[in-house]
Amino acid sequence: MRLTTKGRFAVTAMIDLALRGEDGPVALASISERQKISLSYLEQLFGKLRRYKLVDSVRGPGGGYCIARPLNQVTVADIIRAVDEQLDATQCGGRENCHDEHRCMTHDLWSTLNSKMYDYLASVSLAELVSRQKVKTLGQMAAVLEDKRRLGPQPRTKAAREKTAAIV
């Protein structure tokens, strides 16, 4: 089974685009910067995503890319298939010639795994991934914003008392 960086980067970039695309087209350069993915690599991936009708491109100033379908109608399997990723755990690529031009004893096991992986990835929508990311981001923001100081008068430290005495 191989899920290469091509598939991983495509899914990551689509999540980023979906998170920021509510305000209009998103430039690939900004996705590249945020996700640390080469701009030329993203251009290749988005060309394939556009041909598969998962994204639309907008030209000109303020242009970029937008998700072409409702987020709940885009699955991880769609994204991976669009960038030509083959999820195949068999050694023969499904040709059944894995052992001296014959089917190996474990062929059915790996073929079933392929099917289960595809079913799982087809069950996960871009909307779910975006929702999870938003919850995660809100949790991080809440932790940063939480005020952990005690309420009520605070005892002054020795340094604060000395600083006040030096001023007077």
Tab-separated table of C-alpha atoms in Angstrom:
chain	number	residue	atom	x	y	z
A	1	MET	CA	0.000	0.000	0.000
A	2	ARG	CA	1.389	3.380	-0.952
A	3	LEU	CA	-0.085	6.748	-0.296
A	4	THR	CA	2.587	9.098	-1.570
A	5	THR	CA	3.196	12.747	-0.837
A	6	LYS	CA	1.210	13.583	-3.961
A	7	GLY	CA	-2.013	12.321	-2.387
A	8	ARG	CA	-1.180	13.702	1.058
A	9	PHE	CA	-0.319	17.148	-0.319
A	10	ALA	CA	-3.450	17.218	-2.472
A	11	VAL	CA	-5.696	16.475	0.521
A	12	THR	CA	-3.851	19.013	2.702
A	13	ALA	CA	-4.117	21.709	0.025
A	14	MET	CA	-7.826	21.028	-0.478
A	15	ILE	CA	-8.478	21.372	3.267
A	16	ASP	CA	-6.549	24.656	3.298
A	17	LEU	CA	-8.490	25.896	0.267
A	18	ALA	CA	-11.818	24.911	1.813
A	19	LEU	CA	-10.969	26.647	5.097
A	20	ARG	CA	-10.049	29.909	3.386
A	21	GLY	CA	-12.196	29.813	0.263
A	22	GLU	CA	-15.360	31.221	1.843
A	23	ASP	CA	-14.106	34.760	1.117
A	24	GLY	CA	-13.313	34.117	-2.536
A	25	PRO	CA	-10.537	32.567	-4.600
A	26	VAL	CA	-7.371	31.499	-2.785
A	27	ALA	CA	-3.951	31.946	-4.392
A	28	LEU	CA	-1.771	28.857	-4.616
A	29	ALA	CA	1.152	30.943	-3.368
A	30	SER	CA	-0.640	31.464	-0.042
A	31	ILE	CA	-1.399	27.733	0.285
A	32	SER	CA	2.231	27.021	-0.591
A	33	GLU	CA	3.451	29.358	2.123
A	34	ARG	CA	1.092	28.080	4.837
A	35	GLN	CA	1.530	24.382	4.094
A	36	LYS	CA	5.204	24.460	3.055
A	37	ILE	CA	4.465	22.789	-0.281
A	38	SER	CA	6.356	23.831	-3.403
A	39	LEU	CA	4.335	26.238	-5.559
A	40	SER	CA	5.248	24.404	-8.772
A	41	TYR	CA	4.141	21.108	-7.210
A	42	LEU	CA	0.820	22.677	-6.162
A	43	GLU	CA	0.330	24.001	-9.697
A	44	GLN	CA	0.677	20.455	-11.041
A	45	LEU	CA	-1.723	19.052	-8.444
A	46	PHE	CA	-4.316	21.783	-8.985
A	47	GLY	CA	-4.170	21.258	-12.736
A	48	LYS	CA	-5.264	17.668	-12.118
A	49	LEU	CA	-7.854	18.674	-9.511
A	50	ARG	CA	-9.293	21.192	-11.983
A	51	ARG	CA	-9.485	18.607	-14.788
A	52	TYR	CA	-11.349	16.336	-12.371
A	53	LYS	CA	-13.729	19.251	-11.645
A	54	LEU	CA	-12.924	19.406	-7.925
A	55	VAL	CA	-11.690	23.016	-8.133
A	56	ASP	CA	-12.351	26.019	-10.362
A	57	SER	CA	-9.736	28.580	-11.257
A	58	VAL	CA	-10.288	32.331	-11.343
A	59	ARG	CA	-7.865	34.411	-13.408
A	60	GLY	CA	-6.668	37.935	-12.921
A	61	PRO	CA	-6.013	40.126	-9.903
A	62	GLY	CA	-7.541	38.556	-6.824
A	63	GLY	CA	-7.721	35.254	-8.675
A	64	GLY	CA	-6.909	31.808	-7.429
A	65	TYR	CA	-8.837	28.617	-6.832
A	66	CYS	CA	-12.228	27.745	-5.350
A	67	ILE	CA	-13.773	24.397	-4.460
A	68	ALA	CA	-16.074	23.460	-7.356
A	69	ARG	CA	-18.602	21.347	-5.432
A	70	PRO	CA	-20.253	21.466	-2.031
A	71	LEU	CA	-17.722	20.219	0.536
A	72	ASN	CA	-19.909	17.285	1.544
A	73	GLN	CA	-19.786	16.048	-2.069
A	74	VAL	CA	-15.983	15.883	-2.238
A	75	THR	CA	-14.376	12.811	-0.679
A	76	VAL	CA	-10.761	12.005	0.100
A	77	ALA	CA	-11.030	9.206	-2.471
A	78	ASP	CA	-12.064	11.774	-5.129
A	79	ILE	CA	-9.020	13.915	-4.352
A	80	ILE	CA	-6.575	11.006	-4.395
A	81	ARG	CA	-8.064	9.586	-7.590
A	82	ALA	CA	-7.846	13.019	-9.249
A	83	VAL	CA	-4.099	13.255	-8.676
A	84	ASP	CA	-3.575	9.758	-10.112
A	85	GLU	CA	-2.787	8.016	-6.864
A	86	GLN	CA	-3.128	4.256	-6.928
A	87	LEU	CA	-4.027	2.717	-3.600
A	88	ASP	CA	-2.898	-0.831	-4.173
A	89	ALA	CA	-1.552	-3.212	-1.546
A	90	THR	CA	-1.001	-6.028	-4.038
A	91	GLN	CA	2.430	-6.532	-5.540
A	92	CYS	CA	0.986	-7.230	-8.951
A	93	GLY	CA	-1.182	-4.155	-9.363
A	94	GLY	CA	-4.268	-6.385	-9.467
A	95	ARG	CA	-3.043	-8.353	-12.496
A	96	GLU	CA	-2.888	-11.606	-10.468
A	97	ASN	CA	0.603	-12.473	-11.694
A	98	CYS	CA	2.391	-11.891	-8.396
A	99	HIS	CA	3.994	-15.329	-7.952
A	100	ASP	CA	5.793	-16.662	-11.032
A	101	GLU	CA	3.058	-15.297	-13.289
A	102	HIS	CA	0.381	-16.873	-11.081
A	103	ARG	CA	-1.827	-15.513	-8.373
A	104	CYS	CA	-0.116	-15.554	-4.959
A	105	MET	CA	-1.721	-17.093	-1.871
A	106	THR	CA	-2.302	-13.687	-0.256
A	107	HIS	CA	-3.723	-11.912	-3.306
A	108	ASP	CA	-7.285	-11.921	-1.954
A	109	LEU	CA	-6.105	-10.502	1.376
A	110	TRP	CA	-4.415	-7.519	-0.294
A	111	SER	CA	-7.271	-7.027	-2.750
A	112	THR	CA	-9.726	-6.884	0.155
A	113	LEU	CA	-7.479	-4.372	1.922
A	114	ASN	CA	-7.526	-2.220	-1.241
A	115	SER	CA	-11.309	-2.308	-1.238
A	116	LYS	CA	-11.573	-1.438	2.468
A	117	MET	CA	-9.117	1.476	2.086
A	118	TYR	CA	-11.048	2.861	-0.847
A	119	ASP	CA	-14.375	2.470	0.986
A	120	TYR	CA	-12.995	4.312	4.007
A	121	LEU	CA	-11.510	7.172	1.961
A	122	ALA	CA	-14.760	7.444	-0.004
A	123	SER	CA	-16.653	7.763	3.289
A	124	VAL	CA	-14.630	10.768	4.493
A	125	SER	CA	-15.813	14.062	3.033
A	126	LEU	CA	-13.906	17.302	2.742
A	127	ALA	CA	-16.655	18.868	4.877
A	128	GLU	CA	-15.788	16.480	7.743
A	129	LEU	CA	-12.079	17.250	7.516
A	130	VAL	CA	-12.735	20.998	7.460
A	131	SER	CA	-15.086	20.707	10.436
A	132	ARG	CA	-12.484	18.753	12.427
A	133	GLN	CA	-9.831	21.325	11.599
A	134	LYS	CA	-12.078	24.200	12.694
A	135	VAL	CA	-12.800	22.496	16.023
A	136	LYS	CA	-9.096	21.873	16.530
A	137	THR	CA	-8.244	25.496	15.710
A	138	LEU	CA	-10.961	26.835	18.029
A	139	GLY	CA	-9.648	24.637	20.840
A	140	GLN	CA	-6.128	25.977	20.341
A	141	MET	CA	-7.398	29.563	20.289
A	142	ALA	CA	-9.435	29.011	23.453
A	143	ALA	CA	-6.367	27.666	25.237
A	144	VAL	CA	-4.377	30.735	24.222
A	145	LEU	CA	-7.134	33.147	25.218
A	146	GLU	CA	-7.927	31.505	28.552
A	147	ASP	CA	-6.892	33.798	31.401
A	148	LYS	CA	-5.259	31.693	34.092
A	149	ARG	CA	-4.575	34.537	36.501
A	150	ARG	CA	-6.088	34.331	39.951
A	151	LEU	CA	-8.949	36.648	40.775
A	152	GLY	CA	-8.661	39.132	43.609
A	153	PRO	CA	-5.698	41.040	45.014
A	154	GLN	CA	-2.303	39.693	44.102
A	155	PRO	CA	0.532	39.640	46.617
A	156	ARG	CA	3.345	41.874	45.492
A	157	THR	CA	6.715	40.315	44.987
A	158	LYS	CA	9.813	41.581	46.700
A	159	ALA	CA	11.078	42.957	43.379
A	160	ALA	CA	7.821	44.891	42.841
A	161	ARG	CA	8.020	46.361	46.361
A	162	GLU	CA	11.652	47.418	45.807
A	163	LYS	CA	10.777	48.962	42.432
A	164	THR	CA	7.932	50.965	44.027
A	165	ALA	CA	10.232	52.097	46.872
A	166	ALA	CA	12.904	53.228	44.411
A	167	ILE	CA	10.389	55.386	42.529
A	168	VAL	CA	9.171	57.143	45.706
